[in-house]
PDB file of C-alpha atoms and ligand atoms in Angstrom:
ATOM      1  CA  MET I   1       2.794 -24.371  49.434  1.00  0.00           C
ATOM      2  CA  ALA I   2       4.418 -21.360  51.021  1.00  0.00           C
ATOM      3  CA  THR I   3       4.949 -21.585  54.750  1.00  0.00           C
ATOM      4  CA  ALA I   4       1.812 -20.612  56.647  1.00  0.00           C
ATOM      5  CA  ALA I   5       3.582 -18.832  59.493  1.00  0.00           C
ATOM      6  CA  LYS I   6       7.075 -17.881  60.597  1.00  0.00           C
ATOM      7  CA  VAL I   7       8.516 -16.958  63.978  1.00  0.00           C
ATOM      8  CA  GLY I   8       9.561 -13.290  64.111  1.00  0.00           C
ATOM      9  CA  SER I   9       9.530 -10.045  66.079  1.00  0.00           C
ATOM     10  CA  ASN I  10       5.863  -9.766  66.922  1.00  0.00           C
ATOM     11  CA  PHE I  11       5.139  -7.185  69.634  1.00  0.00           C
ATOM     12  CA  THR I  12       1.344  -7.347  69.591  1.00  0.00           C
ATOM     13  CA  GLY I  13       0.875  -9.614  72.610  1.00  0.00           C
ATOM     14  CA  VAL I  14       0.851  -8.348  76.199  1.00  0.00           C
ATOM     15  CA  GLN I  15       3.370 -10.997  77.282  1.00  0.00           C
ATOM     16  CA  MET I  16       6.082  -9.093  75.404  1.00  0.00           C
ATOM     17  CA  SER I  17       6.147  -6.471  78.185  1.00  0.00           C
ATOM     18  CA  PRO I  18       4.459  -7.275  81.534  1.00  0.00           C
ATOM     19  CA  LYS I  19       5.514  -3.852  82.908  1.00  0.00           C
ATOM     20  CA  ASP I  20       3.680  -1.990  80.135  1.00  0.00           C
ATOM     21  CA  THR I  21       0.698  -4.304  80.489  1.00  0.00           C
ATOM     22  CA  LYS I  22       0.191  -3.104  84.057  1.00  0.00           C
ATOM     23  CA  ARG I  23       0.355   0.534  82.910  1.00  0.00           C
ATOM     24  CA  LEU I  24      -1.983  -0.208  80.053  1.00  0.00           C
ATOM     25  CA  LEU I  25      -4.590  -1.702  82.396  1.00  0.00           C
ATOM     26  CA  GLU I  26      -4.302   1.325  84.683  1.00  0.00           C
ATOM     27  CA  ALA I  27      -4.789   3.639  81.723  1.00  0.00           C
ATOM     28  CA  VAL I  28      -7.976   1.831  80.719  1.00  0.00           C
ATOM     29  CA  ASN I  29      -9.532   2.942  84.004  1.00  0.00           C
ATOM     30  CA  GLU I  30      -8.131   6.466  83.896  1.00  0.00           C
ATOM     31  CA  ILE I  31      -8.589   7.469  80.268  1.00  0.00           C
ATOM     32  CA  HIS I  32     -12.125   7.366  78.958  1.00  0.00           C
ATOM     33  CA  PRO I  33     -13.242   7.419  75.336  1.00  0.00           C
ATOM     34  CA  ASP I  34     -13.594  10.954  73.975  1.00  0.00           C
ATOM     35  CA  VAL I  35     -16.948  10.038  72.435  1.00  0.00           C
ATOM     36  CA  PRO I  36     -19.708  10.015  75.058  1.00  0.00           C
ATOM     37  CA  GLY I  37     -22.035   7.072  75.465  1.00  0.00           C
ATOM     38  CA  ASP I  38     -21.793   3.304  75.530  1.00  0.00           C
ATOM     39  CA  GLU I  39     -23.207   0.317  73.671  1.00  0.00           C
ATOM     40  CA  ARG I  40     -26.782   1.425  74.509  1.00  0.00           C
ATOM     41  CA  GLY I  41     -26.147   4.633  72.563  1.00  0.00           C
ATOM     42  CA  MET I  42     -24.980   2.587  69.586  1.00  0.00           C
ATOM     43  CA  LEU I  43     -28.086   0.425  69.809  1.00  0.00           C
ATOM     44  CA  VAL I  44     -30.334   3.495  69.706  1.00  0.00           C
ATOM     45  CA  GLU I  45     -28.391   4.940  66.780  1.00  0.00           C
ATOM     46  CA  ARG I  46     -28.561   1.675  64.818  1.00  0.00           C
ATOM     47  CA  THR I  47     -32.279   1.297  65.506  1.00  0.00           C
ATOM     48  CA  GLU I  48     -33.006   4.840  64.342  1.00  0.00           C
ATOM     49  CA  ARG I  49     -30.874   4.486  61.232  1.00  0.00           C
ATOM     50  CA  SER I  50     -32.499   1.225  60.197  1.00  0.00           C
ATOM     51  CA  ALA I  51     -35.968   2.735  60.695  1.00  0.00           C
ATOM     52  CA  GLU I  52     -35.008   5.614  58.373  1.00  0.00           C
ATOM     53  CA  ALA I  53     -33.187   3.552  55.760  1.00  0.00           C
ATOM     54  CA  GLY I  54     -34.752   2.046  52.678  1.00  0.00           C
ATOM     55  CA  ARG I  55     -34.008  -1.390  51.282  1.00  0.00           C
ATOM     56  CA  ILE I  56     -30.943  -2.550  49.392  1.00  0.00           C
ATOM     57  CA  GLY I  57     -32.364  -2.240  45.885  1.00  0.00           C
ATOM     58  CA  SER I  58     -35.283  -4.213  44.537  1.00  0.00           C
ATOM     59  CA  VAL I  59     -36.025  -7.216  42.337  1.00  0.00           C
ATOM     60  CA  PRO I  60     -36.928  -6.171  38.789  1.00  0.00           C
ATOM     61  CA  VAL I  61     -40.429  -7.083  37.644  1.00  0.00           C
ATOM     62  CA  PRO I  62     -40.194 -10.655  36.317  1.00  0.00           C
ATOM     63  CA  GLY I  63     -41.518 -11.601  32.935  1.00  0.00           C
ATOM     64  CA  SER I  64     -40.544  -8.490  30.974  1.00  0.00           C
ATOM     65  CA  ALA I  65     -42.205  -7.982  27.590  1.00  0.00           C
ATOM     66  CA  LYS I  66     -38.924  -8.813  25.883  1.00  0.00           C
ATOM     67  CA  GLY I  67     -38.396 -11.859  28.064  1.00  0.00           C
ATOM     68  CA  MET I  68     -41.900 -13.133  27.383  1.00  0.00           C
ATOM     69  CA  LEU I  69     -41.195 -13.250  23.669  1.00  0.00           C
ATOM     70  CA  LYS I  70     -38.404 -15.764  24.189  1.00  0.00           C
ATOM     71  CA  THR I  71     -39.125 -19.334  23.271  1.00  0.00           C
ATOM     72  CA  GLY I  72     -39.255 -21.823  26.132  1.00  0.00           C
ATOM     73  CA  PHE I  73     -40.420 -19.132  28.510  1.00  0.00           C
ATOM     74  CA  ASP I  74     -41.104 -20.618  31.920  1.00  0.00           C
ATOM     75  CA  MET I  75     -43.871 -18.631  33.678  1.00  0.00           C
ATOM     76  CA  MET I  76     -42.918 -17.352  37.105  1.00  0.00           C
ATOM     77  CA  LYS I  77     -44.818 -19.403  39.654  1.00  0.00           C
ATOM     78  CA  GLY I  78     -45.168 -19.631  43.409  1.00  0.00           C
ATOM     79  CA  LYS I  79     -46.394 -17.164  45.987  1.00  0.00           C
ATOM     80  CA  SER I  80     -43.394 -14.820  45.846  1.00  0.00           C
ATOM     81  CA  PRO I  81     -41.447 -15.396  42.604  1.00  0.00           C
ATOM     82  CA  GLU I  82     -39.242 -12.412  43.412  1.00  0.00           C
ATOM     83  CA  VAL I  83     -37.657 -14.355  46.300  1.00  0.00           C
ATOM     84  CA  PHE I  84     -36.408 -17.036  43.909  1.00  0.00           C
ATOM     85  CA  LEU I  85     -35.324 -14.438  41.360  1.00  0.00           C
ATOM     86  CA  ASP I  86     -33.410 -12.526  44.030  1.00  0.00           C
ATOM     87  CA  LYS I  87     -31.514 -15.676  45.027  1.00  0.00           C
ATOM     88  CA  LEU I  88     -30.806 -16.496  41.373  1.00  0.00           C
ATOM     89  CA  GLY I  89     -29.325 -13.015  41.052  1.00  0.00           C
ATOM     90  CA  GLU I  90     -27.234 -13.675  44.142  1.00  0.00           C
ATOM     91  CA  ARG I  91     -25.894 -16.948  42.721  1.00  0.00           C
ATOM     92  CA  LEU I  92     -25.045 -15.257  39.442  1.00  0.00           C
ATOM     93  CA  ALA I  93     -23.092 -12.537  41.253  1.00  0.00           C
ATOM     94  CA  PHE I  94     -21.354 -15.081  43.486  1.00  0.00           C
ATOM     95  CA  GLU I  95     -20.292 -17.368  40.644  1.00  0.00           C
ATOM     96  CA  ARG I  96     -19.039 -14.429  38.581  1.00  0.00           C
ATOM     97  CA  ASN I  97     -17.060 -13.312  41.583  1.00  0.00           C
ATOM     98  CA  GLY I  98     -15.902 -16.915  42.077  1.00  0.00           C
ATOM     99  CA  VAL I  99     -14.186 -16.751  38.688  1.00  0.00           C
ATOM    100  CA  ARG I 100     -12.400 -13.588  39.823  1.00  0.00           C
ATOM    101  CA  LEU I 101     -11.398 -15.169  43.137  1.00  0.00           C
ATOM    102  CA  TYR I 102      -9.831 -18.134  41.353  1.00  0.00           C
ATOM    103  CA  GLU I 103      -8.092 -15.796  38.902  1.00  0.00           C
ATOM    104  CA  ALA I 104      -6.534 -14.047  41.893  1.00  0.00           C
ATOM    105  CA  MET I 105      -5.594 -17.395  43.442  1.00  0.00           C
ATOM    106  CA  ILE I 106      -3.973 -18.577  40.207  1.00  0.00           C
ATOM    107  CA  ALA I 107      -1.895 -15.378  40.117  1.00  0.00           C
ATOM    108  CA  LYS I 108      -0.905 -15.989  43.747  1.00  0.00           C
ATOM    109  CA  ALA I 109       0.070 -19.615  43.070  1.00  0.00           C
ATOM    110  CA  ARG I 110       2.111 -18.597  40.017  1.00  0.00           C
ATOM    111  CA  SER I 111       3.883 -15.794  41.865  1.00  0.00           C
ATOM    112  CA  LEU I 112       4.877 -18.216  44.627  1.00  0.00           C
ATOM    113  CA  ASP I 113       6.000 -20.949  42.185  1.00  0.00           C
ATOM    114  CA  ALA I 114       3.462 -23.349  43.670  1.00  0.00           C
ATOM    115  CA  GLY I 115       3.769 -25.750  40.738  1.00  0.00           C
ATOM    116  CA  SER I 116       1.799 -26.520  37.604  1.00  0.00           C
ATOM    117  CA  GLU I 117      -0.318 -29.222  39.262  1.00  0.00           C
ATOM    118  CA  LEU I 118      -1.891 -26.748  41.687  1.00  0.00           C
ATOM    119  CA  VAL I 119      -2.306 -24.082  39.000  1.00  0.00           C
ATOM    120  CA  GLY I 120      -4.016 -26.624  36.735  1.00  0.00           C
ATOM    121  CA  MET I 121      -6.416 -27.608  39.490  1.00  0.00           C
ATOM    122  CA  LEU I 122      -7.252 -23.979  40.248  1.00  0.00           C
ATOM    123  CA  GLN I 123      -7.884 -23.330  36.543  1.00  0.00           C
ATOM    124  CA  HIS I 124     -10.275 -26.278  36.502  1.00  0.00           C
ATOM    125  CA  LEU I 125     -12.190 -24.912  39.499  1.00  0.00           C
ATOM    126  CA  ARG I 126     -12.291 -21.439  37.916  1.00  0.00           C
ATOM    127  CA  ASP I 127     -13.717 -22.886  34.679  1.00  0.00           C
ATOM    128  CA  GLU I 128     -16.448 -24.671  36.608  1.00  0.00           C
ATOM    129  CA  GLU I 129     -17.404 -21.461  38.447  1.00  0.00           C
ATOM    130  CA  PHE I 130     -17.700 -19.853  35.014  1.00  0.00           C
ATOM    131  CA  GLU I 131     -19.942 -22.708  33.814  1.00  0.00           C
ATOM    132  CA  HIS I 132     -22.133 -22.215  36.880  1.00  0.00           C
ATOM    133  CA  MET I 133     -22.427 -18.523  36.113  1.00  0.00           C
ATOM    134  CA  LEU I 134     -23.676 -19.321  32.597  1.00  0.00           C
ATOM    135  CA  LEU I 135     -26.068 -21.909  34.008  1.00  0.00           C
ATOM    136  CA  VAL I 136     -27.663 -19.359  36.337  1.00  0.00           C
ATOM    137  CA  ARG I 137     -27.851 -16.800  33.542  1.00  0.00           C
ATOM    138  CA  GLN I 138     -29.716 -19.336  31.438  1.00  0.00           C
ATOM    139  CA  ALA I 139     -32.153 -20.045  34.289  1.00  0.00           C
ATOM    140  CA  ILE I 140     -32.851 -16.336  34.801  1.00  0.00           C
ATOM    141  CA  GLU I 141     -33.437 -15.863  31.074  1.00  0.00           C
ATOM    142  CA  SER I 142     -35.758 -18.870  30.940  1.00  0.00           C
ATOM    143  CA  LEU I 143     -37.945 -17.030  33.470  1.00  0.00           C
ATOM    144  CA  GLY I 144     -38.069 -14.001  31.197  1.00  0.00           C
ATOM    145  CA  ALA I 145     -35.982 -11.973  33.624  1.00  0.00           C
ATOM    146  CA  ASP I 146     -32.888  -9.865  32.989  1.00  0.00           C
ATOM    147  CA  PRO I 147     -29.616 -11.444  34.185  1.00  0.00           C
ATOM    148  CA  THR I 148     -27.804  -8.111  33.949  1.00  0.00           C
ATOM    149  CA  ALA I 149     -29.969  -6.606  36.698  1.00  0.00           C
ATOM    150  CA  GLN I 150     -28.351  -6.571  40.139  1.00  0.00           C
ATOM    151  CA  THR I 151     -30.789  -7.961  42.690  1.00  0.00           C
ATOM    152  CA  PRO I 152     -30.602  -7.010  46.409  1.00  0.00           C
ATOM    153  CA  CYS I 153     -29.044 -10.350  47.419  1.00  0.00           C
ATOM    154  CA  ALA I 154     -26.540 -10.002  44.558  1.00  0.00           C
ATOM    155  CA  ASP I 155     -25.506  -6.658  45.985  1.00  0.00           C
ATOM    156  CA  VAL I 156     -25.047  -8.138  49.468  1.00  0.00           C
ATOM    157  CA  ALA I 157     -23.087 -11.116  48.075  1.00  0.00           C
ATOM    158  CA  GLY I 158     -20.700  -8.672  46.397  1.00  0.00           C
ATOM    159  CA  VAL I 159     -20.088  -6.842  49.668  1.00  0.00           C
ATOM    160  CA  MET I 160     -19.497 -10.123  51.543  1.00  0.00           C
ATOM    161  CA  ALA I 161     -16.899 -11.266  49.020  1.00  0.00           C
ATOM    162  CA  MET I 162     -14.824  -8.103  49.421  1.00  0.00           C
ATOM    163  CA  GLY I 163     -12.859  -9.447  52.393  1.00  0.00           C
ATOM    164  CA  ILE I 164     -12.052 -12.686  50.591  1.00  0.00           C
ATOM    165  CA  MET I 165     -10.794 -10.785  47.564  1.00  0.00           C
ATOM    166  CA  GLN I 166      -8.674  -8.553  49.789  1.00  0.00           C
ATOM    167  CA  VAL I 167      -6.954 -11.601  51.296  1.00  0.00           C
ATOM    168  CA  LEU I 168      -6.279 -13.136  47.880  1.00  0.00           C
ATOM    169  CA  THR I 169      -4.882  -9.975  46.326  1.00  0.00           C
ATOM    170  CA  ASP I 170      -2.812  -8.860  49.315  1.00  0.00           C
ATOM    171  CA  PRO I 171       0.771  -9.370  48.082  1.00  0.00           C
ATOM    172  CA  ARG I 172       1.864 -10.475  51.578  1.00  0.00           C
ATOM    173  CA  THR I 173      -0.539 -13.395  52.003  1.00  0.00           C
ATOM    174  CA  ASN I 174       0.690 -16.936  51.485  1.00  0.00           C
ATOM    175  CA  LEU I 175      -1.053 -19.874  49.834  1.00  0.00           C
ATOM    176  CA  ALA I 176      -2.406 -21.393  53.044  1.00  0.00           C
ATOM    177  CA  GLN I 177      -4.031 -18.100  54.048  1.00  0.00           C
ATOM    178  CA  CYS I 178      -5.543 -17.718  50.587  1.00  0.00           C
ATOM    179  CA  MET I 179      -6.817 -21.313  50.630  1.00  0.00           C
ATOM    180  CA  ASN I 180      -8.537 -20.477  53.901  1.00  0.00           C
ATOM    181  CA  ALA I 181     -10.216 -17.483  52.258  1.00  0.00           C
ATOM    182  CA  LEU I 182     -11.323 -19.675  49.337  1.00  0.00           C
ATOM    183  CA  LEU I 183     -12.684 -22.233  51.794  1.00  0.00           C
ATOM    184  CA  THR I 184     -14.979 -19.543  53.217  1.00  0.00           C
ATOM    185  CA  ALA I 185     -16.282 -18.886  49.701  1.00  0.00           C
ATOM    186  CA  GLU I 186     -16.671 -22.564  48.821  1.00  0.00           C
ATOM    187  CA  LEU I 187     -18.528 -23.398  52.041  1.00  0.00           C
ATOM    188  CA  ALA I 188     -21.004 -20.600  51.356  1.00  0.00           C
ATOM    189  CA  ASP I 189     -21.233 -21.609  47.692  1.00  0.00           C
ATOM    190  CA  ASN I 190     -22.003 -25.209  48.555  1.00  0.00           C
ATOM    191  CA  ALA I 191     -24.758 -24.357  51.022  1.00  0.00           C
ATOM    192  CA  ALA I 192     -26.206 -21.805  48.588  1.00  0.00           C
ATOM    193  CA  TRP I 193     -26.578 -24.328  45.734  1.00  0.00           C
ATOM    194  CA  GLU I 194     -28.314 -26.736  48.075  1.00  0.00           C
ATOM    195  CA  LEU I 195     -30.788 -24.008  49.052  1.00  0.00           C
ATOM    196  CA  LEU I 196     -31.242 -22.819  45.473  1.00  0.00           C
ATOM    197  CA  ILE I 197     -32.221 -26.313  44.284  1.00  0.00           C
ATOM    198  CA  GLU I 198     -34.788 -26.455  47.087  1.00  0.00           C
ATOM    199  CA  LEU I 199     -36.096 -22.999  46.174  1.00  0.00           C
ATOM    200  CA  ALA I 200     -36.359 -23.928  42.485  1.00  0.00           C
ATOM    201  CA  GLN I 201     -38.462 -26.947  43.417  1.00  0.00           C
ATOM    202  CA  ALA I 202     -40.622 -24.933  45.838  1.00  0.00           C
ATOM    203  CA  ALA I 203     -41.133 -22.227  43.210  1.00  0.00           C
ATOM    204  CA  GLY I 204     -42.425 -24.850  40.749  1.00  0.00           C
ATOM    205  CA  HIS I 205     -39.416 -25.029  38.413  1.00  0.00           C
ATOM    206  CA  PRO I 206     -38.287 -28.676  38.473  1.00  0.00           C
ATOM    207  CA  ASN I 207     -36.320 -28.290  35.214  1.00  0.00           C
ATOM    208  CA  ILE I 208     -34.217 -25.514  36.716  1.00  0.00           C
ATOM    209  CA  ALA I 209     -33.741 -27.567  39.898  1.00  0.00           C
ATOM    210  CA  ASP I 210     -32.528 -30.540  37.835  1.00  0.00           C
ATOM    211  CA  SER I 211     -30.119 -28.380  35.849  1.00  0.00           C
ATOM    212  CA  PHE I 212     -28.560 -27.162  39.123  1.00  0.00           C
ATOM    213  CA  VAL I 213     -27.794 -30.642  40.463  1.00  0.00           C
ATOM    214  CA  LYS I 214     -24.627 -30.939  38.349  1.00  0.00           C
ATOM    215  CA  ALA I 215     -23.371 -27.612  39.711  1.00  0.00           C
ATOM    216  CA  LYS I 216     -24.004 -28.777  43.286  1.00  0.00           C
ATOM    217  CA  THR I 217     -22.067 -32.010  42.604  1.00  0.00           C
ATOM    218  CA  GLN I 218     -19.147 -29.973  41.248  1.00  0.00           C
ATOM    219  CA  GLU I 219     -19.316 -27.646  44.244  1.00  0.00           C
ATOM    220  CA  ASP I 220     -19.084 -30.696  46.548  1.00  0.00           C
ATOM    221  CA  ASP I 221     -15.864 -31.556  44.725  1.00  0.00           C
ATOM    222  CA  HIS I 222     -14.533 -27.975  45.085  1.00  0.00           C
ATOM    223  CA  LEU I 223     -15.048 -28.140  48.818  1.00  0.00           C
ATOM    224  CA  VAL I 224     -13.233 -31.467  49.144  1.00  0.00           C
ATOM    225  CA  LYS I 225     -10.327 -30.231  47.006  1.00  0.00           C
ATOM    226  CA  ILE I 226      -9.808 -26.959  48.918  1.00  0.00           C
ATOM    227  CA  LYS I 227     -10.175 -28.650  52.311  1.00  0.00           C
ATOM    228  CA  THR I 228      -7.723 -31.401  51.318  1.00  0.00           C
ATOM    229  CA  LEU I 229      -5.127 -28.939  50.030  1.00  0.00           C
ATOM    230  CA  MET I 230      -5.340 -26.850  53.190  1.00  0.00           C
ATOM    231  CA  ARG I 231      -5.189 -29.820  55.516  1.00  0.00           C
ATOM    232  CA  ARG I 232      -2.306 -31.505  53.700  1.00  0.00           C
ATOM    233  CA  ASP I 233      -0.203 -28.356  53.735  1.00  0.00           C
ATOM    234  CA  LEU I 234      -0.837 -27.363  57.345  1.00  0.00           C
ATOM    235  CA  VAL I 235      -0.746 -30.838  58.916  1.00  0.00           C
ATOM    236  CA  MET I 236       2.570 -31.550  57.164  1.00  0.00           C
ATOM    237  CA  GLN I 237       4.011 -28.369  58.667  1.00  0.00           C
ATOM    238  CA  THR I 238       2.626 -29.112  62.115  1.00  0.00           C
ATOM    239  CA  ARG I 239       4.007 -32.649  62.373  1.00  0.00           C
TER     240      ARG I 239
HETATM  241 FE1  LIG O   1     -16.951 -23.565  43.855  1.00  0.00          FE
END
């Protein structure tokens, strides 16, 4: 993998210039922010804004007329079926984005000549994320719902993934930094599958829960692979 860090001319730390540090600390006391107020003002503003704001989208009504006509339709059960449907929408968005993250990582690995073994492994992980996406789509359809609808949690998942995608597509980042970004995604992915299986069971859909177990097992493997790659690369450099 590409070197994680190099020594260079970095002037961001205060130790680079103790004389300027003293002046900087003096300036903090003399120059005040040009915007009045403090953190209490921000708290008031945030409270007011959240009282005014609506929600982030809504969950479409489950069991559409078209969906109901499908064979093998699994009636929505449980007290709040929309909670399960919202999380299914989230998983669908996350897995679809997972494919894109791995595509970006493959491009990064290729551009840095990281070797065919790593590229092959990344392609395998990407293909499994794609399989998971199809699996969730199938589950949503079996409930008579529309997998193309963006649920509120799907929207939030998309926003959360933006930082990870930025790291992966930044031309300056190296493989170790990108692996770290992928680790963030895989940790969240792993925990989310665990929760989704539990939700499927609680919502009265044991068949869906069973179908998700394979995905969770594969996600366990993704986590081990990304953690191992990161550790091997960084520990070797640190020794
Ligand atoms: Fe994964």
